PDB file of C-alpha atoms in Angstrom:
ATOM      1  CA  MET A   1      -0.366   5.125  -8.668  1.00 73.00           C
ATOM      2  CA  ILE A   2       1.371   4.057  -4.905  1.00 85.00           C
ATOM      3  CA  TYR A   3      -0.955   1.848  -2.735  1.00 86.00           C
ATOM      4  CA  ASP A   4      -0.955  -0.358   0.301  1.00 89.00           C
ATOM      5  CA  GLY A   5      -3.060  -1.049   1.994  1.00 94.00           C
ATOM      6  CA  TYR A   6      -6.885  -2.700   2.800  1.00 96.00           C
ATOM      7  CA  LEU A   7      -9.419  -1.440  -0.566  1.00 96.00           C
ATOM      8  CA  ALA A   8     -13.389  -2.535   0.441  1.00 97.00           C
ATOM      9  CA  ARG A   9     -15.786  -2.526  -1.767  1.00 97.00           C
ATOM     10  CA  TRP A  10     -19.112  -1.192  -0.595  1.00 97.00           C
ATOM     11  CA  ARG A  11     -22.485  -0.183  -2.041  1.00 95.00           C
ATOM     12  CA  ASP A  12     -20.396  -0.501  -5.765  1.00 94.00           C
ATOM     13  CA  ALA A  13     -17.150   1.864  -4.992  1.00 95.00           C
ATOM     14  CA  ASP A  14     -14.383   0.503  -3.111  1.00 94.00           C
ATOM     15  CA  TYR A  15     -12.691   2.579  -0.652  1.00 96.00           C
ATOM     16  CA  PRO A  16      -9.922   2.610   1.000  1.00 96.00           C
ATOM     17  CA  ALA A  17     -10.351   0.821   4.961  1.00 97.00           C
ATOM     18  CA  SER A  18      -8.953  -0.095   7.876  1.00 97.00           C
ATOM     19  CA  PRO A  19     -10.707  -3.319   8.986  1.00 96.00           C
ATOM     20  CA  ASP A  20     -12.068  -2.892  12.868  1.00 93.00           C
ATOM     21  CA  GLY A  21     -13.150  -5.927  14.107  1.00 94.00           C
ATOM     22  CA  ASP A  22     -16.754  -6.604  12.855  1.00 96.00           C
ATOM     23  CA  ASP A  23     -17.282  -3.176  11.705  1.00 97.00           C
ATOM     24  CA  VAL A  24     -15.099  -1.491   8.673  1.00 98.00           C
ATOM     25  CA  ARG A  25     -14.265   1.293   8.361  1.00 98.00           C
ATOM     26  CA  LEU A  26     -14.527   3.735   5.554  1.00 98.00           C
ATOM     27  CA  TYR A  27     -12.404   6.757   4.501  1.00 97.00           C
ATOM     28  CA  ARG A  28     -12.372   9.322   1.457  1.00 96.00           C
ATOM     29  CA  ASP A  29     -10.052  12.409   0.422  1.00 95.00           C
ATOM     30  CA  ASN A  30     -14.012  13.938   0.381  1.00 95.00           C
ATOM     31  CA  PRO A  31     -17.565  15.327   1.918  1.00 95.00           C
ATOM     32  CA  ALA A  32     -19.718  12.547   0.835  1.00 95.00           C
ATOM     33  CA  GLU A  33     -22.965  11.657   2.995  1.00 95.00           C
ATOM     34  CA  GLY A  34     -22.266   9.854   6.109  1.00 96.00           C
ATOM     35  CA  PHE A  35     -19.559   9.895   6.494  1.00 97.00           C
ATOM     36  CA  THR A  36     -17.503  13.060   8.983  1.00 97.00           C
ATOM     37  CA  GLU A  37     -14.109  14.496   8.987  1.00 97.00           C
ATOM     38  CA  VAL A  38     -11.876  13.341  10.448  1.00 96.00           C
ATOM     39  CA  ALA A  39      -8.781  15.737   9.415  1.00 95.00           C
ATOM     40  CA  PRO A  40      -8.509  17.965   6.649  1.00 95.00           C
ATOM     41  CA  GLN A  41      -8.965  16.120   2.543  1.00 94.00           C
ATOM     42  CA  ARG A  42     -10.151  12.792   5.416  1.00 96.00           C
ATOM     43  CA  TYR A  43     -13.540  11.242   5.967  1.00 98.00           C
ATOM     44  CA  VAL A  44     -14.530   8.789   7.761  1.00 98.00           C
ATOM     45  CA  ARG A  45     -17.437   6.080   8.243  1.00 98.00           C
ATOM     46  CA  VAL A  46     -17.917   2.649   9.787  1.00 98.00           C
ATOM     47  CA  VAL A  47     -20.155   0.165   7.938  1.00 98.00           C
ATOM     48  CA  PRO A  48     -20.719  -3.424   9.146  1.00 98.00           C
ATOM     49  CA  ALA A  49     -18.508  -5.948   7.576  1.00 97.00           C
ATOM     50  CA  THR A  50     -21.743  -7.019   6.320  1.00 97.00           C
ATOM     51  CA  GLU A  51     -22.771  -4.497   4.217  1.00 97.00           C
ATOM     52  CA  VAL A  52     -18.757  -4.580   2.407  1.00 97.00           C
ATOM     53  CA  SER A  53     -18.902  -6.860  -0.844  1.00 96.00           C
ATOM     54  CA  ALA A  54     -15.161  -7.475  -0.429  1.00 95.00           C
ATOM     55  CA  ILE A  55     -12.063  -6.228   1.351  1.00 96.00           C
ATOM     56  CA  VAL A  56      -8.603  -6.955   0.165  1.00 96.00           C
ATOM     57  CA  TYR A  57      -4.918  -6.031   1.119  1.00 96.00           C
ATOM     58  CA  VAL A  58      -2.889  -4.019  -2.531  1.00 95.00           C
ATOM     59  CA  ARG A  59      -0.106  -4.094  -2.601  1.00 96.00           C
ATOM     60  CA  THR A  60       2.522  -2.191  -5.753  1.00 96.00           C
ATOM     61  CA  ALA A  61       4.946  -4.326  -7.093  1.00 97.00           C
ATOM     62  CA  CYS A  62       7.442  -3.976  -9.312  1.00 98.00           C
ATOM     63  CA  THR A  63      10.880  -4.458 -10.852  1.00 98.00           C
ATOM     64  CA  TRP A  64      14.685  -3.466 -10.199  1.00 98.00           C
ATOM     65  CA  GLN A  65      17.342  -4.306 -11.775  1.00 97.00           C
ATOM     66  CA  GLY A  66      15.930  -6.653 -13.040  1.00 97.00           C
ATOM     67  CA  GLN A  67      14.660  -7.934  -9.392  1.00 98.00           C
ATOM     68  CA  PRO A  68      10.854  -8.234  -7.829  1.00 98.00           C
ATOM     69  CA  PHE A  69      10.143  -5.727  -5.014  1.00 98.00           C
ATOM     70  CA  VAL A  70       7.066  -3.658  -3.199  1.00 97.00           C
ATOM     71  CA  VAL A  71       7.044   0.178  -3.097  1.00 97.00           C
ATOM     72  CA  LEU A  72       6.428   1.103   0.388  1.00 95.00           C
ATOM     73  CA  ALA A  73       7.120   5.195  -0.042  1.00 93.00           C
ATOM     74  CA  GLU A  74       7.614   6.915  -2.274  1.00 93.00           C
ATOM     75  CA  HIS A  75       9.221  10.821  -1.775  1.00 95.00           C
ATOM     76  CA  GLY A  76       9.919  13.003  -4.895  1.00 94.00           C
ATOM     77  CA  ASP A  77      11.903  11.380  -7.186  1.00 96.00           C
ATOM     78  CA  TRP A  78      13.008   8.119  -5.519  1.00 97.00           C
ATOM     79  CA  LEU A  79      10.409   5.209  -4.395  1.00 97.00           C
ATOM     80  CA  ARG A  80      11.353   2.934  -0.673  1.00 97.00           C
ATOM     81  CA  LEU A  81      11.503  -0.072  -1.518  1.00 97.00           C
ATOM     82  CA  GLU A  82      11.745  -3.599  -0.157  1.00 97.00           C
ATOM     83  CA  TYR A  83      12.758  -7.143  -2.275  1.00 98.00           C
ATOM     84  CA  THR A  84      10.409 -10.092  -2.074  1.00 97.00           C
ATOM     85  CA  GLY A  85      12.690 -11.892  -3.563  1.00 96.00           C
ATOM     86  CA  GLY A  86      14.699 -13.364  -0.467  1.00 93.00           C
ATOM     87  CA  ARG A  87      18.525 -14.032  -1.898  1.00 95.00           C
ATOM     88  CA  TRP A  88      20.905 -12.499   0.242  1.00 95.00           C
ATOM     89  CA  PRO A  89      23.810 -11.680  -2.088  1.00 95.00           C
ATOM     90  CA  VAL A  90      21.273 -10.280  -4.202  1.00 96.00           C
ATOM     91  CA  ALA A  91      20.154  -7.859  -1.897  1.00 97.00           C
ATOM     92  CA  GLU A  92      23.792  -7.489  -0.726  1.00 95.00           C
ATOM     93  CA  ALA A  93      25.056  -6.738  -4.178  1.00 96.00           C
ATOM     94  CA  LEU A  94      21.748  -4.511  -4.601  1.00 96.00           C
ATOM     95  CA  GLY A  95      23.418  -2.694  -2.122  1.00 96.00           C
ATOM     96  CA  LEU A  96      19.397  -2.356  -0.003  1.00 97.00           C
ATOM     97  CA  GLU A  97      19.924  -1.725   4.034  1.00 95.00           C
ATOM     98  CA  VAL A  98      19.302  -5.391   6.144  1.00 94.00           C
ATOM     99  CA  PHE A  99      15.776  -4.220   7.632  1.00 90.00           C
ATOM    100  CA  GLU A 100      15.271  -6.584   9.660  1.00 92.00           C
ATOM    101  CA  TYR A 101      15.285 -10.576   9.837  1.00 92.00           C
ATOM    102  CA  GLY A 102      15.359 -11.307   6.063  1.00 91.00           C
ATOM    103  CA  VAL A 103      14.325  -8.211   4.822  1.00 96.00           C
ATOM    104  CA  TYR A 104      16.233  -5.638   3.052  1.00 97.00           C
ATOM    105  CA  GLN A 105      15.005  -2.522   1.734  1.00 98.00           C
ATOM    106  CA  GLY A 106      16.003   0.901   0.107  1.00 97.00           C
ATOM    107  CA  TRP A 107      15.772   3.728  -2.174  1.00 97.00           C
ATOM    108  CA  ALA A 108      15.766   3.816  -5.750  1.00 97.00           C
ATOM    109  CA  PRO A 109      15.282   6.463  -7.922  1.00 97.00           C
ATOM    110  CA  ALA A 110      11.981   5.885  -9.841  1.00 96.00           C
ATOM    111  CA  ALA A 111      12.713   6.166 -13.843  1.00 97.00           C
ATOM    112  CA  GLU A 112      14.719   3.428 -13.285  1.00 97.00           C
ATOM    113  CA  VAL A 113      11.512   1.272 -11.693  1.00 97.00           C
ATOM    114  CA  ALA A 114       9.670  -0.486 -14.764  1.00 97.00           C
ATOM    115  CA  ASP A 115       6.449  -2.517 -13.905  1.00 96.00           C
ATOM    116  CA  LEU A 116       5.180  -0.855 -11.522  1.00 96.00           C
ATOM    117  CA  ARG A 117       1.623  -2.615 -10.431  1.00 96.00           C
ATOM    118  CA  GLN A 118      -1.614  -3.254  -8.509  1.00 93.00           C
ATOM    119  CA  VAL A 119      -1.319  -6.919  -6.854  1.00 94.00           C
ATOM    120  CA  ARG A 120      -4.005  -7.586  -4.085  1.00 91.00           C
ATOM    121  CA  VAL A 121      -2.987  -9.811  -1.481  1.00 84.00           C
TER     122      VAL A 121
END
């Protein structure tokens, strides 16, 4: 699973989340008690941050052509990757785009990407 965002642990379950000051917004894709539908297959519940036992930021990391990346998005059989190795000559050799100073991104065939894993940051 490709994931890039906050996860909060509330009542022994993990939810995609959004910290908001003293509150945390919890999200799910199906109805549940206390959750309000805000869009099709999108439900939210706001809880006090003190009720959340943990909140972490999770990213999906991988390796492509022997170099470290994080996965930003997927579209069909392609993954949008951001290079995390920090070396311009490597980014240039891989044909990556300069997204902004020091940030290099590109699309890669999902079949060429290895070592997909979630990392908590």
